[in-house]
Structures are given as structure tokens and as C-alpha cells.
Coordinates of C-alpha atoms in Angstrom, one line a residue:
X7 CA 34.9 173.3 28.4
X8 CA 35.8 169.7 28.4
X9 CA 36.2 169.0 32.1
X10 CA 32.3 171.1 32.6
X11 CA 30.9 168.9 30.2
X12 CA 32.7 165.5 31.9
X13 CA 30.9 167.1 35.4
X14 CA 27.5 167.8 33.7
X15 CA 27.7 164.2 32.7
X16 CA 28.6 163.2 35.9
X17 CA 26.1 165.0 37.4
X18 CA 23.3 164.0 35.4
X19 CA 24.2 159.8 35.7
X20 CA 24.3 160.5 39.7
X21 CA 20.9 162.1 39.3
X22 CA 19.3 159.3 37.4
X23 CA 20.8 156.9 39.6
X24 CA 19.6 158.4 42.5
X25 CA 16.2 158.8 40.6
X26 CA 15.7 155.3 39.5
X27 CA 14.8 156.6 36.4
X28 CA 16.9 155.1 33.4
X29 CA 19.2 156.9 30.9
X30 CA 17.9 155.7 28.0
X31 CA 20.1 155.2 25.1
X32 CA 22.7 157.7 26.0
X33 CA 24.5 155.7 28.8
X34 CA 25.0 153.0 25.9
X35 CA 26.8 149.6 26.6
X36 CA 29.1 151.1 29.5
X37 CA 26.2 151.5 31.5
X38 CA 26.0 147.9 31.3
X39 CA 28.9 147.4 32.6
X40 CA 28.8 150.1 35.6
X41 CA 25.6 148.6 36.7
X42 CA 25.6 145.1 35.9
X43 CA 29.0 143.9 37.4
X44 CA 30.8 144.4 41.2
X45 CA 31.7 147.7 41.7
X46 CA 35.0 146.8 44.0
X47 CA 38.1 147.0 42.6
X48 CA 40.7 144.0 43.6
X49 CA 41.0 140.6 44.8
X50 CA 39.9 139.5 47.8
X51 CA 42.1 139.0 50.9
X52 CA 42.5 136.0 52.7
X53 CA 41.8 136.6 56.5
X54 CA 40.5 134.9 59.4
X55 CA 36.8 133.0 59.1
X56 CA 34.9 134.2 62.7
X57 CA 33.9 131.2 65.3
X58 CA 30.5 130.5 64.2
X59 CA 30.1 132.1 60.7
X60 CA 29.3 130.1 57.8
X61 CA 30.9 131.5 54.3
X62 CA 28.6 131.3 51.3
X63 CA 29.8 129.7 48.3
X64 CA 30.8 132.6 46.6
X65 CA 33.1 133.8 49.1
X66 CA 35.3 131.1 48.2
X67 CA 36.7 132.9 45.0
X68 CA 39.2 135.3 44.9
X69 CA 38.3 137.5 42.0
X70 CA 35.4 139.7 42.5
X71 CA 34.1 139.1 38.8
X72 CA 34.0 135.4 39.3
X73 CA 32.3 136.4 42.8
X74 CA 29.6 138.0 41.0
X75 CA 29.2 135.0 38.6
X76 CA 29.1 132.3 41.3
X77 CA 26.6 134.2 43.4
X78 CA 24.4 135.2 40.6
X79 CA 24.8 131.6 38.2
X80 CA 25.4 129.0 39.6
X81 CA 23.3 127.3 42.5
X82 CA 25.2 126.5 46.3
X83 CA 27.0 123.0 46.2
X84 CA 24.3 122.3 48.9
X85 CA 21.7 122.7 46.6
X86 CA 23.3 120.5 43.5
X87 CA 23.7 117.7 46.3
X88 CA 20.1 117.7 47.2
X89 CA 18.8 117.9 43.6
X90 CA 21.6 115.1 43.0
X91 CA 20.4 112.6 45.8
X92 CA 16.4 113.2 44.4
X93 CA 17.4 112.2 41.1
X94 CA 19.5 109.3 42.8
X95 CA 16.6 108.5 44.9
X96 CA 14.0 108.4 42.0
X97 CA 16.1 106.1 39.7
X98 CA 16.8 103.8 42.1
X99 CA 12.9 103.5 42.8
X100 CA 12.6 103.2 39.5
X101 CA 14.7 100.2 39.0
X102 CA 13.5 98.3 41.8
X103 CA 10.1 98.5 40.4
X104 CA 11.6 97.1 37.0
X105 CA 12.9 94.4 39.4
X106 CA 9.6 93.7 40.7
X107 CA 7.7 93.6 37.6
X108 CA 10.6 91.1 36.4
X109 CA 10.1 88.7 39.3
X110 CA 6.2 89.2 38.8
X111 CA 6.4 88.4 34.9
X112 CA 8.4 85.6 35.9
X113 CA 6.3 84.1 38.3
X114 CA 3.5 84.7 36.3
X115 CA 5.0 82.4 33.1
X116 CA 5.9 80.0 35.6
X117 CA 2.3 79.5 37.3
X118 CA 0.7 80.5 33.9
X119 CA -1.5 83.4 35.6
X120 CA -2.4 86.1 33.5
X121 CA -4.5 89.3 33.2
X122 CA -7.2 87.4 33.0
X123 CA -6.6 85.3 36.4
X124 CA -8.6 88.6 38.5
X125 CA -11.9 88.9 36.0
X126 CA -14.3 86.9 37.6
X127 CA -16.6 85.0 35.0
X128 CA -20.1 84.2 35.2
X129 CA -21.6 80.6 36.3
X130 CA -22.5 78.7 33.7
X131 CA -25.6 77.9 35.8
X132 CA -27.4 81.8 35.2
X133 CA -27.1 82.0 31.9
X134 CA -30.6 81.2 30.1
X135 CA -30.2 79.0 26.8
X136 CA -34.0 79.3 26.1
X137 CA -35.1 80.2 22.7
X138 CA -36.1 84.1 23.0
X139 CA -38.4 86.0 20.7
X140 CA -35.6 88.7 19.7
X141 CA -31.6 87.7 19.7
X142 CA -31.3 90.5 22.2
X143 CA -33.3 89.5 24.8

């Protein structure tokens, strides 16, 4: 009676997987486990890379667990270079703009510009010192 229930159980998860349907709360926390990790069994073996093919970088590790884990996780050593050399790139942009604004501060104290050396101002010539009839004339 034991091993026909085990078969019906059996039966029913090949079904549903089949399906795509889900379990529901009968499969529990193994199903987690039966669908969420690497279904192979051992380590990997060591054997010879073609000419020509490129290995991804989870095929580095041995285990198939930490397979899983690098493949799903964690980003290709490619990828952490690039984001590594944009970050690189953007803080070395921004200190050679500090440097700038330095060397323009600088020269500014020294030939005692300021903001106010762009504003035009008006000739004294056009403005009108009459007396007016209202102040805001």
C-alpha cells in the first residue's frame, strides 16, 4: 500500500510538472529544492576546452551548486570590469573638473575678476536724472 501511494505521488508531481500547473501547498519546501537548484548529481570533470569555444564564468567551478549560484548571482568578470572602468572614468572626470575650478578660483583672486566681471552695466550717459511727476517713471 505504501509503495502505490509513493507511485501515485510520483505520478501526480510528473503530471503537474508536465502541466505547468503548480502543486500548491502539498509539495511544501522540498519542492523548492527539486525545482529551484541543479538537478545533476556530482562534480564536474575536468576535460579538454574545444579550439575556439569560450567557457562562461560559471563553468569555472567545480561543484554544480556553486554553478548554479555563479550563473544565477553574480554578474561575468567582464561585466564588473566594465562597470569598474565607468566608475573609474567618471571620478576621474570629476576630479579634473575640481582641478579646473581650482586653477579658475585661483586666477580669479589673483586678477580680482568675479561674477560680476560678465554682467554688462548700463552707461551712465542713458540714464535720465530729470525730476519725474511719479518716482516710477
Amino acid at each position: 500500500m505504501a509503495a502505490m501511494s509513493l507511485l501515485q505521488r510520483a505520478s501526480v508531481a510528473v503530471v503537474t510538472t508536465l502541466s505547468g500547473r503548480r502543486l500548491g501547498p502539498r509539495l511544501g519546501f522540498g519542492g523548492f529544492l527539486t525545482r529551484g537548484f541543479p538537478k545533476t548529481v556530482g562534480e564536474a570533470e575536468l576535460a579538454e576546452i574545444p579550439e575556439g569555444y569560450i567557457p562562461e564564468h560559471w563553468e569555472y567551478y567545480k561543484h554544480p551548486i556553486s554553478r548554479w549560484i555563479a550563473r544565477t548571482f553574480y554578474d561575468c568578470p567582464e561585466k564588473n570590469y566594465e562597470k569598474t572602468m565607468a566608475i573609474l572614468q567618471i571620478e576621474a572626470e570629476k576630479a579634473d573638473l575640481r582641478l579646473k575650478e581650482l586653477e579658475v578660483r585661483r586666477l580669479m583672486r589673483e586678477r580680482g575678476d568675479g561674477p560680476w566681471f560678465q554682467n554688462p552695466t548700463c552707461d551712465k550717459e542713458l540714464i535720465d536724472y530729470s525730476p519725474k511727476a511719479t518716482p516710477d517713471n
